[in-house]
Coordinates of C-alpha atoms and ligand atoms in Angstrom, one line a residue:
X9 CA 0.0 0.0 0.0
X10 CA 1.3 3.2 -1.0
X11 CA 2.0 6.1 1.6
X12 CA -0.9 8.0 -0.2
X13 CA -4.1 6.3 -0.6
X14 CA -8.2 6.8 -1.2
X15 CA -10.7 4.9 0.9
X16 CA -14.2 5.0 -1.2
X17 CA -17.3 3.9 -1.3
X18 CA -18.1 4.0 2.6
X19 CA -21.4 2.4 3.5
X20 CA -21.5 5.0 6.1
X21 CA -17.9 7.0 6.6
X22 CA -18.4 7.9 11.0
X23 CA -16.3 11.1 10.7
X24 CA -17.2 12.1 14.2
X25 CA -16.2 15.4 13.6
X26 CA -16.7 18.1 16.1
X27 CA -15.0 19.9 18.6
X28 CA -11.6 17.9 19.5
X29 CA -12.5 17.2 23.0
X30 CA -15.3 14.6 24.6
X31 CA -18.5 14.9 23.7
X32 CA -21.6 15.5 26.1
X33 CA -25.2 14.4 25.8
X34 CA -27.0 15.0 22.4
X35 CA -23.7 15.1 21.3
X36 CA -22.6 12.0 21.3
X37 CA -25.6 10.7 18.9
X38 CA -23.6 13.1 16.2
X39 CA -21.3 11.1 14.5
X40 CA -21.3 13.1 11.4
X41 CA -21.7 10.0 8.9
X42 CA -21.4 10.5 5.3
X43 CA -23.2 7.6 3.2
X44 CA -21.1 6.6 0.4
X45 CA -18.2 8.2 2.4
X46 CA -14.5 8.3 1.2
X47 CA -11.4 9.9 2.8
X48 CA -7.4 10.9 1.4
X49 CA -4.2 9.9 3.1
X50 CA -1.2 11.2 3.1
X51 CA 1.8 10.7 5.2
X52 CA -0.5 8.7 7.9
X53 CA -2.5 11.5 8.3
X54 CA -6.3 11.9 6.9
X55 CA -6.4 15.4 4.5
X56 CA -9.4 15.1 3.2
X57 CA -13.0 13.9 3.9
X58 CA -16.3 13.6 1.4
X59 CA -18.6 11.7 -0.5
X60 CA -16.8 9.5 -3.2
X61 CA -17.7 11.7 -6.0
X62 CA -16.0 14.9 -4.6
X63 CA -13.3 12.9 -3.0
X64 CA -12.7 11.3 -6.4
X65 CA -13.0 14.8 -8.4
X66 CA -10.3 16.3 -5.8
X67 CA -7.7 13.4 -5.8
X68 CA -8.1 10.9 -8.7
X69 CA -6.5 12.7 -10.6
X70 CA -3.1 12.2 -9.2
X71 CA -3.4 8.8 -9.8
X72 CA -3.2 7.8 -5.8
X73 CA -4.3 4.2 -5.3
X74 CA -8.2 3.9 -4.2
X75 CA -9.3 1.3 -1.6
X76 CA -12.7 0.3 -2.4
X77 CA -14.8 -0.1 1.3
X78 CA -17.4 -2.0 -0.9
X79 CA -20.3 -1.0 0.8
X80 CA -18.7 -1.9 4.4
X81 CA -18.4 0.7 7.5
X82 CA -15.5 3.0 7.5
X83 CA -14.7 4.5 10.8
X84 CA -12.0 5.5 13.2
X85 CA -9.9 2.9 15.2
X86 CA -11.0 2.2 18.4
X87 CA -9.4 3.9 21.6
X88 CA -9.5 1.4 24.1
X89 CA -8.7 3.6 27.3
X90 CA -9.2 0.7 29.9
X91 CA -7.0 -2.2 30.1
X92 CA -4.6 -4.1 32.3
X93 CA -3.2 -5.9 28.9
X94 CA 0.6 -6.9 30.9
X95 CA 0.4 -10.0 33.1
X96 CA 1.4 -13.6 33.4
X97 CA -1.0 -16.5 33.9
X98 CA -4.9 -16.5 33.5
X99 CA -8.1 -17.5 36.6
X100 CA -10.7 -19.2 34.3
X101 CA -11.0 -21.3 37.2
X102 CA -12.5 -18.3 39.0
X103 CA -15.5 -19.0 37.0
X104 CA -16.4 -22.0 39.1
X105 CA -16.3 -20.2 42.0
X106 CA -18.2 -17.3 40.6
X107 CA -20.8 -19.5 39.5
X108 CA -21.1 -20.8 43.1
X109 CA -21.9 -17.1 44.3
X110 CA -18.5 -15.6 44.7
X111 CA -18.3 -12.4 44.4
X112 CA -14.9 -10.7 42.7
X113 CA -13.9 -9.0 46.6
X114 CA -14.5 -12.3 48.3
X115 CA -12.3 -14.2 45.8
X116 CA -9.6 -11.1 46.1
X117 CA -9.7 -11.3 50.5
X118 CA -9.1 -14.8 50.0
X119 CA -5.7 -14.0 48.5
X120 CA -7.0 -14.9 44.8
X121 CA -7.9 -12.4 42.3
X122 CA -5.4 -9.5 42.0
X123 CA -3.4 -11.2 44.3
X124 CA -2.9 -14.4 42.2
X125 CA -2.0 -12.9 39.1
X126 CA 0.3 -10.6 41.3
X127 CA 2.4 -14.2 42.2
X128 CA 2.1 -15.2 38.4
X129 CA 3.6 -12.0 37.5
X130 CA 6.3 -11.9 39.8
X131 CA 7.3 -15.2 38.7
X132 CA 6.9 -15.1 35.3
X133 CA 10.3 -14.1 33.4
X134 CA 10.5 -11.0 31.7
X135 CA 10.3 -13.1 28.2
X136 CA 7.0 -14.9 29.3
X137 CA 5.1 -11.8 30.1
X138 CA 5.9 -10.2 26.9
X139 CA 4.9 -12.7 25.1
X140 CA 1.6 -13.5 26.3
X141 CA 0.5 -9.9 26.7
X142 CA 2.1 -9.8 22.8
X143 CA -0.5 -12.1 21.7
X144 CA -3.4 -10.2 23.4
X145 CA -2.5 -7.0 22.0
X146 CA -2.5 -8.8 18.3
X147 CA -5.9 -10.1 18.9
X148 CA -7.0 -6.4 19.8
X149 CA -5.7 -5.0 17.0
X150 CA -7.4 -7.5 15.0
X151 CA -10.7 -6.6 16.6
X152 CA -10.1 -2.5 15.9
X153 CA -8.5 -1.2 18.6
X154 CA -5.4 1.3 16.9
X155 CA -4.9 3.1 20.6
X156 CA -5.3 1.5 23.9
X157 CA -4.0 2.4 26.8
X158 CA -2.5 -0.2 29.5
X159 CA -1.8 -0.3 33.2
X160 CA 0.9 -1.5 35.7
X161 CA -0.8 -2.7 39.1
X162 CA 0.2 -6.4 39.1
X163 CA 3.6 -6.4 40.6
X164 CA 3.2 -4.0 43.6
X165 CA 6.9 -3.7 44.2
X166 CA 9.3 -1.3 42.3
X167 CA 11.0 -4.1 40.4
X168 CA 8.1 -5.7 38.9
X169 CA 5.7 -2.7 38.9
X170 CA 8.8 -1.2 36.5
X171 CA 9.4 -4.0 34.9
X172 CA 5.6 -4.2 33.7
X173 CA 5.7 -0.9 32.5
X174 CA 9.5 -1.1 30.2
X175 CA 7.2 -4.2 28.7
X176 CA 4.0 -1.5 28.0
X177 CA 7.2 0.3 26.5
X178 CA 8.7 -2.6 24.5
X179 CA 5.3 -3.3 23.3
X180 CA 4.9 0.0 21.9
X181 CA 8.1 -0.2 20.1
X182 CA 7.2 -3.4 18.7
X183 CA 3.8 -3.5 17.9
X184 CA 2.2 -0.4 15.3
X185 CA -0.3 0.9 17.9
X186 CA -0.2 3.3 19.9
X187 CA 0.0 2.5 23.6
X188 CA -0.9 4.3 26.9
X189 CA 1.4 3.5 29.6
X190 CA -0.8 3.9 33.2
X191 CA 0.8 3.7 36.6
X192 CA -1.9 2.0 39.4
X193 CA 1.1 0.7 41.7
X194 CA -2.4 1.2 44.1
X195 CA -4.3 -1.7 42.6
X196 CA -4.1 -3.5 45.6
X197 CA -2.4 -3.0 49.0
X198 CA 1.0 -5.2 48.3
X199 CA 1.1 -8.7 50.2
X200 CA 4.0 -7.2 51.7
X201 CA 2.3 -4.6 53.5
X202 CA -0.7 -6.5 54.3
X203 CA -3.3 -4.9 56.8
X204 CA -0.4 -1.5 56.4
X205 CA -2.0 0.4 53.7
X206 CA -1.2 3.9 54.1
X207 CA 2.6 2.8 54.8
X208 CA 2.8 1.0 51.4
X209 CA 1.4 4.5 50.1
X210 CA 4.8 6.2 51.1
X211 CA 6.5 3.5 49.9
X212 CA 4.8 4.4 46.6
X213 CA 5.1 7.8 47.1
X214 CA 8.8 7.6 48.5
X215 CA 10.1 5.0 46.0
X216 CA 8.6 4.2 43.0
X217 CA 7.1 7.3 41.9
X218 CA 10.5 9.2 41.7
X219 CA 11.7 6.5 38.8
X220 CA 8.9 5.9 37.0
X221 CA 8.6 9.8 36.7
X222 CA 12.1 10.1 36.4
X223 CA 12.3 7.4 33.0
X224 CA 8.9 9.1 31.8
X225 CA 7.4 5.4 32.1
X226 CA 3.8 6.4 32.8
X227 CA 1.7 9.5 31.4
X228 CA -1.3 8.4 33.7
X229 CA -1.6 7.5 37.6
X230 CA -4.8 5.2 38.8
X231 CA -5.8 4.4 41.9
X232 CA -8.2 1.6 42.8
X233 CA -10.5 3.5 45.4
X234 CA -12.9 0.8 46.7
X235 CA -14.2 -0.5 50.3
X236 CA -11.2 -2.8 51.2
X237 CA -8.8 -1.7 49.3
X238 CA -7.5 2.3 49.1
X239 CA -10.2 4.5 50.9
X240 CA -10.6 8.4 49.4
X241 CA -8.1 9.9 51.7
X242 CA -5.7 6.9 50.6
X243 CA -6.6 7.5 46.9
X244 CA -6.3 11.2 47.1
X245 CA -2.5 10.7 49.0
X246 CA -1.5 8.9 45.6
X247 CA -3.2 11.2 42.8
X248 CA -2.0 13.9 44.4
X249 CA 1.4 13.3 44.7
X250 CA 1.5 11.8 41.0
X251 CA -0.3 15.2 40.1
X252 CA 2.8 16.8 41.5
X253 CA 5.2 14.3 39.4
X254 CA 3.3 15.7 36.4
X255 CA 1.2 12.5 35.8
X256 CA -2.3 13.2 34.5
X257 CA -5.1 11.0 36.8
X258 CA -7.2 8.2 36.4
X259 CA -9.7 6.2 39.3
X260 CA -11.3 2.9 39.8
X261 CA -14.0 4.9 41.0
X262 CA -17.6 3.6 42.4
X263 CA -17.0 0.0 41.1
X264 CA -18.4 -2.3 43.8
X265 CA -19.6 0.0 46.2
X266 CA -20.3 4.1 46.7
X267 CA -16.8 4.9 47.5
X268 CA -17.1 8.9 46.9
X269 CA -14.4 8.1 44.2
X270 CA -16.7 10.2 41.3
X271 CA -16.4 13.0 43.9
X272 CA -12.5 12.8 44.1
X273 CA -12.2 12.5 40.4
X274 CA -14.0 15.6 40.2
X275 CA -11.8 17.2 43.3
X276 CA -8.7 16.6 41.6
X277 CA -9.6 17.1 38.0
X278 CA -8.8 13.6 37.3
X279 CA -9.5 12.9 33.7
X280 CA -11.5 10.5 33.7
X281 CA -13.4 8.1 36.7
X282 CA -13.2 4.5 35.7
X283 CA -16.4 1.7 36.0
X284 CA -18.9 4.1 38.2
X285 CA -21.5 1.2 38.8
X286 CA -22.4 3.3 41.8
X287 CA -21.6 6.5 41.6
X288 CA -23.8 8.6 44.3
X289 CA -25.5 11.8 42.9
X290 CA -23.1 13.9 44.2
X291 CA -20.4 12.9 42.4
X292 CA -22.4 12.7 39.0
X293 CA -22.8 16.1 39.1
X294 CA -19.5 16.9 40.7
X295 CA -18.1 15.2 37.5
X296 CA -20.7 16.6 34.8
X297 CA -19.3 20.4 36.2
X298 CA -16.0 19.7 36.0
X299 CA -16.0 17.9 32.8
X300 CA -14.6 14.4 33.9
X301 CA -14.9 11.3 31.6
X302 CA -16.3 8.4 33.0
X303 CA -14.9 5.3 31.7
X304 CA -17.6 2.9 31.6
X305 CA -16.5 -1.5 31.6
X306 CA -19.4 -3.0 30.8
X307 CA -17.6 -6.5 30.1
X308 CA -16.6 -6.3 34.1
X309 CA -19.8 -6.9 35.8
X310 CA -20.6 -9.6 32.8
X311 CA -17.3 -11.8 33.8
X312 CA -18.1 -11.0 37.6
X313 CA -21.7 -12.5 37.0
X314 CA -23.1 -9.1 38.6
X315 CA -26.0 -7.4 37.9
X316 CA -24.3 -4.2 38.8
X317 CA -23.8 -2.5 35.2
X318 CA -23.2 1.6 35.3
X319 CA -26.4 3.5 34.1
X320 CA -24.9 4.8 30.9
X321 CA -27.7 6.1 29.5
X322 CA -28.2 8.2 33.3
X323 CA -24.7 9.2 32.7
X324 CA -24.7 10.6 29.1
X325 CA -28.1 12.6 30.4
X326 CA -26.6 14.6 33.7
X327 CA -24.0 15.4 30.8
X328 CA -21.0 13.2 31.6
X329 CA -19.1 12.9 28.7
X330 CA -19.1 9.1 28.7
X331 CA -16.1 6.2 27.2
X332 CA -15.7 3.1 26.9
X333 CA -12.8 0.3 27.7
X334 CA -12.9 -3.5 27.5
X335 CA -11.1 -3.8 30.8
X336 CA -8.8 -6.3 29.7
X337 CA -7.6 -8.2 32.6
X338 CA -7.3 -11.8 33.9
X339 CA -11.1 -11.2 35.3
X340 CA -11.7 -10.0 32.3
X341 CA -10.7 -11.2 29.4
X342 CA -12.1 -9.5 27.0
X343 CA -10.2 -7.9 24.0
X344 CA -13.0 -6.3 21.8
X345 CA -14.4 -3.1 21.3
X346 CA -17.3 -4.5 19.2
X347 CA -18.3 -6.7 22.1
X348 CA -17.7 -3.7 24.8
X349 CA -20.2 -1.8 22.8
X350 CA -23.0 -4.7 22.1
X351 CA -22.6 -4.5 26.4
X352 CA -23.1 -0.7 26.2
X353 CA -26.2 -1.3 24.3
X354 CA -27.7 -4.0 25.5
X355 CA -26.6 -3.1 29.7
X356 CA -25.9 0.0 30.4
X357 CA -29.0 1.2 27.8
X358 CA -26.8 3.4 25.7
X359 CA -27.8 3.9 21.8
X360 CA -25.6 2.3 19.2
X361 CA -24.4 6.1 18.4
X362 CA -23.4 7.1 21.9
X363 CA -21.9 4.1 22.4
X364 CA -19.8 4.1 18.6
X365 CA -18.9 8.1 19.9
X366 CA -17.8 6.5 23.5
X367 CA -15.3 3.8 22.0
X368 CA -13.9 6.5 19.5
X369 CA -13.9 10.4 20.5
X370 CA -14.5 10.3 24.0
X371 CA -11.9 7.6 24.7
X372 CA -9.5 9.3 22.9
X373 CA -10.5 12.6 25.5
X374 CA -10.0 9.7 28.6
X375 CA -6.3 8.8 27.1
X376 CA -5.5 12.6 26.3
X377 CA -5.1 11.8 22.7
X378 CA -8.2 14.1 21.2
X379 CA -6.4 16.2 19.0
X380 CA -4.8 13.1 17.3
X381 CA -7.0 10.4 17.2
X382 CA -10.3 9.5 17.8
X383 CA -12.1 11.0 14.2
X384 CA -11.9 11.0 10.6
X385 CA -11.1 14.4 10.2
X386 CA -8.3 16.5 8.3
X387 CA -5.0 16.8 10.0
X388 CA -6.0 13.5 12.3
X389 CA -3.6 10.2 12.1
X390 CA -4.7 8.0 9.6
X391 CA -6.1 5.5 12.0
X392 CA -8.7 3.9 10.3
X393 CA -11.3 0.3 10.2
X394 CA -13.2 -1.5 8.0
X395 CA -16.0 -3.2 9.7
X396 CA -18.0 -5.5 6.9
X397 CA -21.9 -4.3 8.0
X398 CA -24.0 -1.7 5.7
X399 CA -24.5 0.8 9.2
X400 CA -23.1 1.4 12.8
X401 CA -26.3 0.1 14.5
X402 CA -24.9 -3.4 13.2
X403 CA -21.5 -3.2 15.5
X404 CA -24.0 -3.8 18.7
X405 CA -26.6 -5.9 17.1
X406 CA -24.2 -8.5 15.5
X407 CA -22.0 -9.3 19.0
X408 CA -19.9 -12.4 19.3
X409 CA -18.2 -11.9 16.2
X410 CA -15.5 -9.9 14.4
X411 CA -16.8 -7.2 12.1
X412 CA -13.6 -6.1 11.4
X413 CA -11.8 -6.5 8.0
X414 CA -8.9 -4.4 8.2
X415 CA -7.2 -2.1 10.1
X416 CA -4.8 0.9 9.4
X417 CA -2.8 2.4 11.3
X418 CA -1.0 5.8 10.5
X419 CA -1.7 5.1 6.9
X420 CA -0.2 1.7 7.0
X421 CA -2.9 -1.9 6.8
X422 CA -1.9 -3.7 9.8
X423 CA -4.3 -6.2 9.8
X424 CA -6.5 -7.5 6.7
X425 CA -8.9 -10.6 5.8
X426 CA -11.1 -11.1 3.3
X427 CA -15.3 -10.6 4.2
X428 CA -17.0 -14.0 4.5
Ligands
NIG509 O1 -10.7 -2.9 36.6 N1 -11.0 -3.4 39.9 C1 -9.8 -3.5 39.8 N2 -9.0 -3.8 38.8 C2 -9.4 -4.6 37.6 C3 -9.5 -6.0 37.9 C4 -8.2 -6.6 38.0 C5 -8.2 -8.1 38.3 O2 -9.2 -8.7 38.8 O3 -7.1 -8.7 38.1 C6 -10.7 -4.0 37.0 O4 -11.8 -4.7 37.0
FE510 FE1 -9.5 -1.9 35.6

């Protein structure tokens, strides 16, 4: 494929275009989709955006090779902004226990959990983890995703916790996406501090911080602020001293209980709150005023057998700017963006649009990458899917299955198969 290129004939081309920030409310049903769409590439970056004919009329001419979509969805690449992609090991044997009426906390206090994959990462040599979160990230990027951002929180000491994030690193070199690197050393108080919380904090604070800021190895700090794990003061301890480091915030906020953590996203201009199954009122609006994204995982509840989905739709209506991420962990396993949304629509009763505008634009705002990716629009990086279905509405309704026929990033296909 040449380094200049024409996509035509678009079913529907979703340019989202709009404001280059997250969208709120109505909104996010505006995804600015142009029926037999096409689009120009130059240099990995989109500069120019039509209906075939005047695409065709502007850049034929120059005799630039033309992709023909053939009637199939053209859209941008999916942000994933959620996922703890780096660890050793897997707990499909969790699934027994969850059937049985576990819940995720009482497997976690009883030292499985975070805490098993934690010993499975620790163990695992440096090779070993690469590899198997390698093969993840392929499968992602064979499902859409072009941008995803990717967490530490599985190692809990400075060795591992740093070694996890020079693998988010490596991967990045390695693999043609563009990758996210998260800090959330408070994922769970470390074994070796058990029952001393707030002295593991300073340990954080005191020890691992310093490097990681130091080697520029993380853009984002999280902080899993939950009943039994880091409380709010805890959580704010953390942000704030990341804040100082120059590392923009994230929070596991609200996700099994009301935890006040959509408040202290919106008290410390986090950018986004993360899961928000029960958020209290408060902190909705506290969020909604001071523009926080709420990062909505609908495939968590689903592998936790919980009935406990976040009220999108209440969300998107008291005007939090709403995203979504698969959550990608060893709970979790879920690398799609297609599935993530058929949850969106089906659970958390979000319309195929807002939910389209949620995996796109708005997670793009969560990972602070709006003015680069995120739309179809002139001056934006070329990252750009095929999905084989005649309109969006089809990404939801058809779940279970990859829609996805190729994938571009920066101009260049990265993944391809032929439509069934
Ligand atoms: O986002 N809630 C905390 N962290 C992850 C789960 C991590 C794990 O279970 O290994 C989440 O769901
Ligand atoms: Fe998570």
């Amino acid at each position: 494929m040449a380094d200049d290129f024409l996509i035509v004939h678009a079913s529907e081309l979703l340019t989202l275009r709009g404001p280059r920030r997250a969208r709120q409310k109505t909104e996010m049903s505006e995804l600015g989709a142009i029926p037999d769409g096409a689009l120009a590439v130059s240099g990995g970056v989109i500069i120019d955006v039509g209906r075939t004919d005047s695409i065709l009329r502007g850049h034929a001419a120059t005799g630039v090779e033309q992709i023909d979509a053939d009637g199939k969805i053209v859209m941008p690449g999916f942000v994933d902004c959620h996922t703890h992609l780096v660890y050793a090991g897997s707990r499909e044997f969790e699934l027994e226990l969850k059937a049985k009426g576990k819940s995720y906390m009482q497997i976690m206090q009883e030292g499985g959990g975070i805490y098993r994959t934690v010993r499975d990462t620790r163990a695992a040599p440096w090779k070993d983890l690469f590899h198997q979160s390698a093969k993840r990230l392929e499968s992602m990027i064979a499902h859409g995703s072009t941008t995803v951002e990717v967490k530490s929180g599985y190692g809990l000491d400075k060795t591992v916790e740093i070694r996890m994030l020079e693998t988010i690193r490596r991967l990045a070199e390695d693999y043609p996406v563009t990758l996210v690197p998260t800090y959330l050393g408070a994922h769970a108080v470390a074994p070796e501090y058990e029952g001393k919380p707030d002295q593991y904090i300073d340990f954080m604070i005191d020890e691992v911080m310093p490097e990681i800021s130091k080697r520029k190895l993380a853009q984002f700090c999280d902080v899993f602020c939950e009943k039994g794990v880091f409380n709010v003061e805890q959580a704010r301890k953390v942000l704030l001293a990341a804040k100082s480091l120059g590392m923009k915030l994230k929070i596991h906020a609200d996700e099994l209980s009301s935890s006040r953590g959509a408040e202290l996203a919106a008290e410390v201009r986090a950018v986004s709150a993360e899961h928000l199954a029960k958020p209290s009122d408060d902190g909705i609006m506290a969020m909604a005023r001071k523009d926080v994204i709420g990062a909505l995982l609908p495939a968590t509840p689903y592998s936790s057998m919980s009935k406990d989905y976040a009220d999108g739709r209440r969300l998107i209506d008291l005007g939090v700017p709403v995203a979504l991420g698969t959550d990608l962990n060893p709970n979790c396993w879920n690398e799609s963006m297609q599935f993530t949304i058929s949850l969106a629509c089906h659970k958390m009763r979000m319309t195929p649009a807002e939910a389209v505008t949620a995996a796109t634009m708005n997670a793009a705002a969560a990972v602070g990458l709006e003015k680069r990716v995120g739309s179809l629009e002139r001056g934006k990086k070329a990252d750009i899917i095929m999905l084989d279905a005649p309109t969006h509405a089809h990404i939801p309704y058809r779940f279970g299955t990859n829609l996805c026929t190729r994938v571009i990033k920066e101009g260049k296909t990265i993944w391809e198969r032929e439509p069934f």
